[in-house]
Short mmCIF file of C-alpha atoms in Angstrom, two decimals:
data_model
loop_
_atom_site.label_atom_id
_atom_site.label_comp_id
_atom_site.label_asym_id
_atom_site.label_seq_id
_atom_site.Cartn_x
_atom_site.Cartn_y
_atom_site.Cartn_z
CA UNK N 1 285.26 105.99 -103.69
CA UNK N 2 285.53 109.98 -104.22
CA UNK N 3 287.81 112.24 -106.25
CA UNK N 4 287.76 115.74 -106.63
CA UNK N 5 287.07 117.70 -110.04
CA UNK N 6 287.79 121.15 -109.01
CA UNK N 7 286.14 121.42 -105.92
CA UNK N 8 283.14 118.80 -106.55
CA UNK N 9 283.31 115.49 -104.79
CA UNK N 10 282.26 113.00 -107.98
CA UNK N 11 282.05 109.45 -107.11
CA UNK N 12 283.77 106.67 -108.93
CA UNK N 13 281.09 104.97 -110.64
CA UNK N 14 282.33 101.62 -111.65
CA UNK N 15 283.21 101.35 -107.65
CA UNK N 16 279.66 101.91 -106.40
CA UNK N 17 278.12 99.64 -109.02
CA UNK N 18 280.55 96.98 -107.46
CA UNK N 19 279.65 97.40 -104.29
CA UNK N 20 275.97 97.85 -103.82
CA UNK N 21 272.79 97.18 -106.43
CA UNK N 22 271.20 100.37 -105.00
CA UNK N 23 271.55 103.45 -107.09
CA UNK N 24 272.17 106.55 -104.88
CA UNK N 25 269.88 109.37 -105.31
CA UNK N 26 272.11 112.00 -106.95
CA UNK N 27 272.27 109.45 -110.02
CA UNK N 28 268.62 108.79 -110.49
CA UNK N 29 266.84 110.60 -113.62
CA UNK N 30 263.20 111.44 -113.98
CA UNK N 31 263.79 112.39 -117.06
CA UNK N 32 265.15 108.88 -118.48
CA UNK N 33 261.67 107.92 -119.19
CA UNK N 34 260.53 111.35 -119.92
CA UNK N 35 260.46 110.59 -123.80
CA UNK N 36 259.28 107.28 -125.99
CA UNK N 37 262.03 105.30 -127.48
CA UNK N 38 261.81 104.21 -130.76
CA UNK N 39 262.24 100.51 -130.16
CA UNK N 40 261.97 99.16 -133.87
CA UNK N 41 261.36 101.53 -136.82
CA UNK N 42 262.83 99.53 -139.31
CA UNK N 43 264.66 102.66 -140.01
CA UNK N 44 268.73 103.01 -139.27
CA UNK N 45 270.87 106.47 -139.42
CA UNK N 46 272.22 106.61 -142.93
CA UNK N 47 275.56 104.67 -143.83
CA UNK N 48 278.24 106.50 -145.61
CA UNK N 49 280.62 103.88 -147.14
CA UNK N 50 284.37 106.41 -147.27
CA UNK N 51 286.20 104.06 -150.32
CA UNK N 52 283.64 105.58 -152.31
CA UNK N 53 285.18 108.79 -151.96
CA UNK N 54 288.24 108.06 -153.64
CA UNK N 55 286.47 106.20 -156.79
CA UNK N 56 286.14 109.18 -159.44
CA UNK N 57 282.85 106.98 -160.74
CA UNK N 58 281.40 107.15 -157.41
CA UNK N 59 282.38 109.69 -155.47
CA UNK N 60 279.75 112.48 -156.53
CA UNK N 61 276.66 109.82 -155.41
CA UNK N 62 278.38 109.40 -151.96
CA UNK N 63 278.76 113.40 -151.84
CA UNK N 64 275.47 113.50 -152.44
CA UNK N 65 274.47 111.07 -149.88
CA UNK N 66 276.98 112.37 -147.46
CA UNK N 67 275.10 115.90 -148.00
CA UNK N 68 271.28 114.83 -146.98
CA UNK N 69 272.84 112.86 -143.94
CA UNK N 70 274.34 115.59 -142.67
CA UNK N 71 271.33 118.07 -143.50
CA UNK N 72 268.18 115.71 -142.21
CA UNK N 73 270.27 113.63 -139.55
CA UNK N 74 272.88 115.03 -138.02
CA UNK N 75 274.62 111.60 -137.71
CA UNK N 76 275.87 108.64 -139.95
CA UNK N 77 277.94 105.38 -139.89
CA UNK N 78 281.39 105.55 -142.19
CA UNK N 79 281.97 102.45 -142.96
CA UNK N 80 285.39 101.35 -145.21
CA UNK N 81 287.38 104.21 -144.15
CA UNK N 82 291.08 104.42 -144.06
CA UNK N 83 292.24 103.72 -140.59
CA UNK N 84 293.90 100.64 -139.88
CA UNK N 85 292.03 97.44 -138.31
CA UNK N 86 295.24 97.06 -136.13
CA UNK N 87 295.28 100.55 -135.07
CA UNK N 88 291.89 100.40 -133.74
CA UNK N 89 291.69 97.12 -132.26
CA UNK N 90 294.98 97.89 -130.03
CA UNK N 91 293.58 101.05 -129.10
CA UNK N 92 290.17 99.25 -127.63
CA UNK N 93 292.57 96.83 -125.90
CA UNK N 94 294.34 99.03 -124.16
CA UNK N 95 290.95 101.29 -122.95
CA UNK N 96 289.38 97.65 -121.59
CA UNK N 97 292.82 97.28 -119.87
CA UNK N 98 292.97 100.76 -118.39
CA UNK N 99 289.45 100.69 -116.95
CA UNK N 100 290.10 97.20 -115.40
CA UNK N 101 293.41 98.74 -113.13
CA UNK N 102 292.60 99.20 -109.34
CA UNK N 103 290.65 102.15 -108.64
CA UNK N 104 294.59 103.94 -106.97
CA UNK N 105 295.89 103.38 -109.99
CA UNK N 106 293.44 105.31 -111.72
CA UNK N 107 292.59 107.77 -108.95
CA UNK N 108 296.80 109.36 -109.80
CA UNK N 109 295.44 110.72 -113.11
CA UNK N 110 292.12 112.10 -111.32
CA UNK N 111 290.80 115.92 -113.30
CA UNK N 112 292.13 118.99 -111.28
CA UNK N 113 290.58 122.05 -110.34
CA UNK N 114 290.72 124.46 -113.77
CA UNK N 115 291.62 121.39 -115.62
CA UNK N 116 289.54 118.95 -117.62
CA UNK N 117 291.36 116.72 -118.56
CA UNK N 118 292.43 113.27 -116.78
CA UNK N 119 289.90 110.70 -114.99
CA UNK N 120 286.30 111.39 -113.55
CA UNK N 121 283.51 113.42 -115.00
CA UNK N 122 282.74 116.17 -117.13
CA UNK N 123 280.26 119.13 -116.78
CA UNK N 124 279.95 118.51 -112.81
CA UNK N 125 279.01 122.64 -111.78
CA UNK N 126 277.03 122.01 -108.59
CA UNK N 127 277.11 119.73 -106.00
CA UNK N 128 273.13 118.89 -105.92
CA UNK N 129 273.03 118.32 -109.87
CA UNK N 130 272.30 114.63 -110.98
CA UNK N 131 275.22 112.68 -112.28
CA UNK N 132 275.88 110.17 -115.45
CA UNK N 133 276.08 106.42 -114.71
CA UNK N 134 279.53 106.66 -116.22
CA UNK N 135 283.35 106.85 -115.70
CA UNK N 136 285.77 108.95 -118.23
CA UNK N 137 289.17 109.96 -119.37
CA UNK N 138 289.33 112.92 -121.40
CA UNK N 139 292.98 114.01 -122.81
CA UNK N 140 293.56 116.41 -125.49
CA UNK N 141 295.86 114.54 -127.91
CA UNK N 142 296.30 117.17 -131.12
CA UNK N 143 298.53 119.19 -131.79
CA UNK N 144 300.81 116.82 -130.14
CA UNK N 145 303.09 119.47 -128.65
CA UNK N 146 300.21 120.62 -126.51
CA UNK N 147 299.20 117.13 -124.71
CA UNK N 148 299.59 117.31 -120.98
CA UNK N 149 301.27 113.68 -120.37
CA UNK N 150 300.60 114.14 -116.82
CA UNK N 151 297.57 112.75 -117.46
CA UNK N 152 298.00 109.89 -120.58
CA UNK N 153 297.61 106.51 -118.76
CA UNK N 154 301.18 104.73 -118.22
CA UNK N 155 299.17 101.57 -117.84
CA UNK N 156 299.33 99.37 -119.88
CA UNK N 157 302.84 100.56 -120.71
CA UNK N 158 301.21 100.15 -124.90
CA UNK N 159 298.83 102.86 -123.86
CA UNK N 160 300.61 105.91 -125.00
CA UNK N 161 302.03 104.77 -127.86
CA UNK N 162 298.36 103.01 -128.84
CA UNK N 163 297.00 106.83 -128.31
CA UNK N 164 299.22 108.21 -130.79
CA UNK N 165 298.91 106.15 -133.39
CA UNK N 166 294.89 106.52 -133.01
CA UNK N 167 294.58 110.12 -132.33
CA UNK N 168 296.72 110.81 -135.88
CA UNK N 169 294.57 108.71 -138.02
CA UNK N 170 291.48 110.35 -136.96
CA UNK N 171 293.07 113.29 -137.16
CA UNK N 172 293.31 112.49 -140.91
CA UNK N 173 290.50 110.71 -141.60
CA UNK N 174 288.22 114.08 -140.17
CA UNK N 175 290.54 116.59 -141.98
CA UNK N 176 289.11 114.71 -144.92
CA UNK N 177 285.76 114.19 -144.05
CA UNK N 178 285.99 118.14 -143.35
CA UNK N 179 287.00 119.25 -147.06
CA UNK N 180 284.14 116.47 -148.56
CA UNK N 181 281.35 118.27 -146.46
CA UNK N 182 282.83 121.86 -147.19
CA UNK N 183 282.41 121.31 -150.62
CA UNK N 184 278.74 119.93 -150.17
CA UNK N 185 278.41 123.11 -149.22
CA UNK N 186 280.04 124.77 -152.31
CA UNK N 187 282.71 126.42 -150.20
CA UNK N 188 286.48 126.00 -150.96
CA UNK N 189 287.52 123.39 -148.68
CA UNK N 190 290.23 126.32 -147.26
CA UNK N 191 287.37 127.58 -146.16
CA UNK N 192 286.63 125.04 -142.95
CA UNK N 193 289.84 123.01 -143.11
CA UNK N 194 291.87 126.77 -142.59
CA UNK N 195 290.18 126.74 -139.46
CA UNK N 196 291.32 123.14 -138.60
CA UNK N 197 294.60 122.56 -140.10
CA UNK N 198 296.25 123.65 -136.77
CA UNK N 199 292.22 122.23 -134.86
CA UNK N 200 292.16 120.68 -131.50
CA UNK N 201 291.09 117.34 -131.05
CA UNK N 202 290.25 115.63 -127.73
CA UNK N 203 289.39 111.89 -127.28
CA UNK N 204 286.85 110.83 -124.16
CA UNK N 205 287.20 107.25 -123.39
CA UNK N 206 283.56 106.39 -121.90
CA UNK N 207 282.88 103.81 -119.39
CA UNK N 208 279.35 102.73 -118.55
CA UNK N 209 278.78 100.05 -115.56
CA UNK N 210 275.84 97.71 -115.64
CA UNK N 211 273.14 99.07 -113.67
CA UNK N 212 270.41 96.92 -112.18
CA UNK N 213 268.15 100.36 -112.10
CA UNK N 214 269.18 100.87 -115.73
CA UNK N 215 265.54 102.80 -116.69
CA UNK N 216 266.27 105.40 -113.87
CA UNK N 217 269.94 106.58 -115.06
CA UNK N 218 271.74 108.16 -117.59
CA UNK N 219 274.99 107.18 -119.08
CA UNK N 220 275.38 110.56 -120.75
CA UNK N 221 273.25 113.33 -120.26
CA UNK N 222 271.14 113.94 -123.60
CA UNK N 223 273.38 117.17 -125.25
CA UNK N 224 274.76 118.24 -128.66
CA UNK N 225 278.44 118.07 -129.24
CA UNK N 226 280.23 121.70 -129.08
CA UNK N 227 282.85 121.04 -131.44
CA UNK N 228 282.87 120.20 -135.40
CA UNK N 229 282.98 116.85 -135.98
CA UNK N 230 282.62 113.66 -133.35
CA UNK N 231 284.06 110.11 -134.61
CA UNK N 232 282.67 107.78 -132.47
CA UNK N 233 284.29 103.80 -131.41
CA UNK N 234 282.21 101.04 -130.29
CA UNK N 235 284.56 99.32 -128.05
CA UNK N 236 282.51 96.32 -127.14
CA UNK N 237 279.13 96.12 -129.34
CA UNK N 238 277.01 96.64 -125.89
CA UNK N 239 274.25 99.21 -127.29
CA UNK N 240 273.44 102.42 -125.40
CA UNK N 241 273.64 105.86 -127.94
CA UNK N 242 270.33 107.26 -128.69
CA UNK N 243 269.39 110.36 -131.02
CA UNK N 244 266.63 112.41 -130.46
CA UNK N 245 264.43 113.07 -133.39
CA UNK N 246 261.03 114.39 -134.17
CA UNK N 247 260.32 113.75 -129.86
CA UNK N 248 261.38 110.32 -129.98
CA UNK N 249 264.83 108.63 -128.91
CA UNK N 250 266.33 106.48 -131.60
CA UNK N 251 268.94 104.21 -130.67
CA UNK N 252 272.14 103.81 -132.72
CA UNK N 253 272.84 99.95 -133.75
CA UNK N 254 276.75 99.97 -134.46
CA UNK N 255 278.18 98.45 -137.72
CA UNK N 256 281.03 96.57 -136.95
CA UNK N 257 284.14 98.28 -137.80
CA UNK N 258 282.64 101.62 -138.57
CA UNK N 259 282.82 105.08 -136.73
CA UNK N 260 279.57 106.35 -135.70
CA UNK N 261 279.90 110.42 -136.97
CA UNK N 262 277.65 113.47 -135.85
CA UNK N 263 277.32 116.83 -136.72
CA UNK N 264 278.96 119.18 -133.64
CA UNK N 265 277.37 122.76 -132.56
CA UNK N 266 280.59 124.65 -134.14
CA UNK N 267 279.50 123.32 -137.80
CA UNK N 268 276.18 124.47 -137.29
CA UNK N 269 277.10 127.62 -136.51
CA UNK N 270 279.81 127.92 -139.13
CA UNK N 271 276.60 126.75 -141.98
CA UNK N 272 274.40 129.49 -140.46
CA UNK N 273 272.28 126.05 -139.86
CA UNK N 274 272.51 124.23 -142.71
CA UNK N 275 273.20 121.31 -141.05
CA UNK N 276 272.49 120.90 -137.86
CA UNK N 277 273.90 119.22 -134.59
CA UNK N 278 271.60 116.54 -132.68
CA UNK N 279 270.77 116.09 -129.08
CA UNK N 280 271.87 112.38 -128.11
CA UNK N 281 272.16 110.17 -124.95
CA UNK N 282 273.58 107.51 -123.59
CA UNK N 283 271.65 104.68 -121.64
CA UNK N 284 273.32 101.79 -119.86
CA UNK N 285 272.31 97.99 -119.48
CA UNK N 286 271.83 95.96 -116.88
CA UNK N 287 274.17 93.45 -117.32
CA UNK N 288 276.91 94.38 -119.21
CA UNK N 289 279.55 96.71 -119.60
CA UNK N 290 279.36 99.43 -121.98
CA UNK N 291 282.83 101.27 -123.05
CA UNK N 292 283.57 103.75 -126.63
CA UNK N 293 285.52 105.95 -127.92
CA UNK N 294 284.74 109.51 -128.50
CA UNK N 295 287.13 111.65 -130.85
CA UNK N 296 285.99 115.52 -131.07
CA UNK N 297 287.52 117.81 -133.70
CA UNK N 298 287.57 121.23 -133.50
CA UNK N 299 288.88 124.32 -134.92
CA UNK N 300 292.16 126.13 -133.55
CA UNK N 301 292.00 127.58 -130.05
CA UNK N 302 291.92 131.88 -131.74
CA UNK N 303 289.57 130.67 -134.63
CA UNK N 304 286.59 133.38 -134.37
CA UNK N 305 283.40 130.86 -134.09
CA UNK N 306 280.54 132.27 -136.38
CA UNK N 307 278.72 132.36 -139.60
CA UNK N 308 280.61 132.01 -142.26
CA UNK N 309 279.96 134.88 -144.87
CA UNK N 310 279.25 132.40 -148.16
CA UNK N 311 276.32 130.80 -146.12
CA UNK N 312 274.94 134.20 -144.80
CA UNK N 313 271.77 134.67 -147.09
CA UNK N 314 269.04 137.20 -146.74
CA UNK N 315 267.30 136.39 -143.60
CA UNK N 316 271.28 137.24 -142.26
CA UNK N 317 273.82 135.20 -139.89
CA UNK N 318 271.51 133.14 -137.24
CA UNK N 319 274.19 132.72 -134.60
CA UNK N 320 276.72 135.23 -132.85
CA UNK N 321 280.53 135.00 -133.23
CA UNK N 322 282.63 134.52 -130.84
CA UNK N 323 286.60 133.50 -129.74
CA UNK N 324 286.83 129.62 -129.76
CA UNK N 325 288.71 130.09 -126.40
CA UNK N 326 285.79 131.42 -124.67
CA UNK N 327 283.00 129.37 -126.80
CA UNK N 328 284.82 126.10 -125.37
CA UNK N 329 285.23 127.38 -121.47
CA UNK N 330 281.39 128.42 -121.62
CA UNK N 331 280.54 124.57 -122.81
CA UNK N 332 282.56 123.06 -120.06
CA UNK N 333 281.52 125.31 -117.14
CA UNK N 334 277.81 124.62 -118.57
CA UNK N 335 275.44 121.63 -117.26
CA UNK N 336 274.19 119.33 -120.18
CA UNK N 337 270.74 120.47 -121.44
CA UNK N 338 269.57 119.35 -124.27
CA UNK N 339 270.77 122.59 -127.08
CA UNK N 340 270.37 124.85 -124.12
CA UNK N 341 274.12 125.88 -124.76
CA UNK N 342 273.93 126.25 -128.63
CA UNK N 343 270.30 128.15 -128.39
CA UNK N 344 272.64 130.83 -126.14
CA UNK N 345 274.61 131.59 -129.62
CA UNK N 346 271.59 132.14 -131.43
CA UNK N 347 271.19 135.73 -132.86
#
């Protein structure tokens, strides 16, 4: 039940939750209980309803709405956006299918050393670190002539094609998103989407065995995205994300239909802090299954990472700047802490 990602033995989760009700030790966290969650505020993460955008009499009010989420939470529902029900509902079809194939089949698209794409685990650097109750796929799907098909799931034989189509509506949906929050910003949209028009965009299909130990592991390890923009998909409306704010975790209650969006590290850095990325987590259940859909957007691999000049005031730029290239292989060769790896950009 092992697989190698570079040179570290990762187990295959949903195999050892099969097997055995006893959680190993290298999966159990301390820290899972380490903080209160909020378990009923009456407060949810702010809903930003996208066919509001493209109404002239309504569009400013959303702007404006779409401004304060970004600047006080870091994370909002879009609800009503443009891509297609069928689109979507295909492409959580063929996920459920893919993580249901025998373990083999699976194993043949398994992450190899200097690589992180393909099946098994992110962020593994040691071989005595703890490890997430999960299983994952990561592929980079934009630009298109860049994917590595070597590891895009043959089965089910819709897969591919289901990928495509998904990975180029988000594609468009975020390029617009992008411009709207530019412009909250009173940049010119060239500004950001310059950076993006030619941006890399990854998609980490997430799945999260029930655990009968559920309080003592973590699904994902609390972090902040490192890239711009992160559309998240409820696959299956099993609840698990949780954002961290003012010491407390706050779990996420999906919206049907809607993409769950968060602020990444890059955008923070490129708004001198203006609005800022989150720390979230993911916790698993007991019972049930737990799979999504994360889409990360980020700016073109020789884009210099920094401050961007129209948001450097008087107290000066807050972060460094840096080549994308090596900003991404520092994040990946980095264990998940928290903002550990954004607080190492700060000036």
């Amino acid at each position: 039940m092992e697989f190698t990602m570079g040179s570290l033995p990762v187990a295959n989760v949903q195999a050892l939750a099969a097997v055995s009700r006893d959680v190993p030790e290298r999966y159990i966290r301390p820290e899972a209980g380490a903080h209160p969650v909020v378990a009923d505020c009456g407060v949810d993460i702010p809903v930003i309803d996208f066919s509001r955008f493209l109404d002239p009499n309504s569009s400013r009010d959303e702007s404006s709405k779409l401004h304060l989420a970004c600047q006080n939470w870091g994370f909002f529902q879009l609800i009503n956006h443009t891509v297609p029900k069928e689109v979507i509902e295909k492409m959580k079809l063929d996920v459920r299918e893919f993580f249901q194939l025998p373990l083999e089949e699976k194993r043949q698209l398994a992450q190899v050393t200097g690589d992180v794409q393909g099946y098994g685990q992110l962020f593994v650097v040691s071989k005595d670190q703890k490890l997430d109750w999960a299983d994952v796929l990561y592929l980079n799907t934009q630009p298109a002539p860049e994917r590595c098909l070597r590891f895009w799931p043959t089965q089910p034989l819709t897969f591919r094609a289901a990928l495509d189509n998904y990975s180029v509506e988000l594609k468009n949906l975020a390029d617009r998103l992008l411009e709207i929050m530019a412009k909250n910003l009173e940049l010119n949209p060239d500004v950001v989407t310059d950076k993006f028009k030619v941006g890399i965009q990854s998609i980490r299909f997430n799945y999260y065995p029930p655990c009968p130990q559920a309080d003592k592991v973590l699904g994902f390890s609390q972090h902040s995205d490192a890239d711009l923009i992160t559309l998240v998909l409820q696959v299956n409306q099993v609840q698990g994300l949780q954002i961290k704010r003012s010491g407390e975790w706050f779990p996420v209650k999906p919206l049907p239909g809607a993409f769950i969006v968060n602020v990444g590290d890059i955008f923070e850095i490129l708004s001198n802090g203006r609005y800022k990325s989150i720390e979230h987590r993911v916790v698993v259940n007991t019972e049930r299954e737990r799979l999504s859909i994360a889409t990360f957007h980020s700016p073109k691999s020789n884009a210099m990472i920094g401050p961007l000049q129209e948001l450097v005031t008087g107290s000066g730029a807050r972060y460094k700047t840096v080549n994308h290239e090596d900003f991404m292989k520092l994040f990946f060769s980095s264990k998940l802490d928290g903002k550990s790896f954004l607080d190492r950009m700060r000036c």
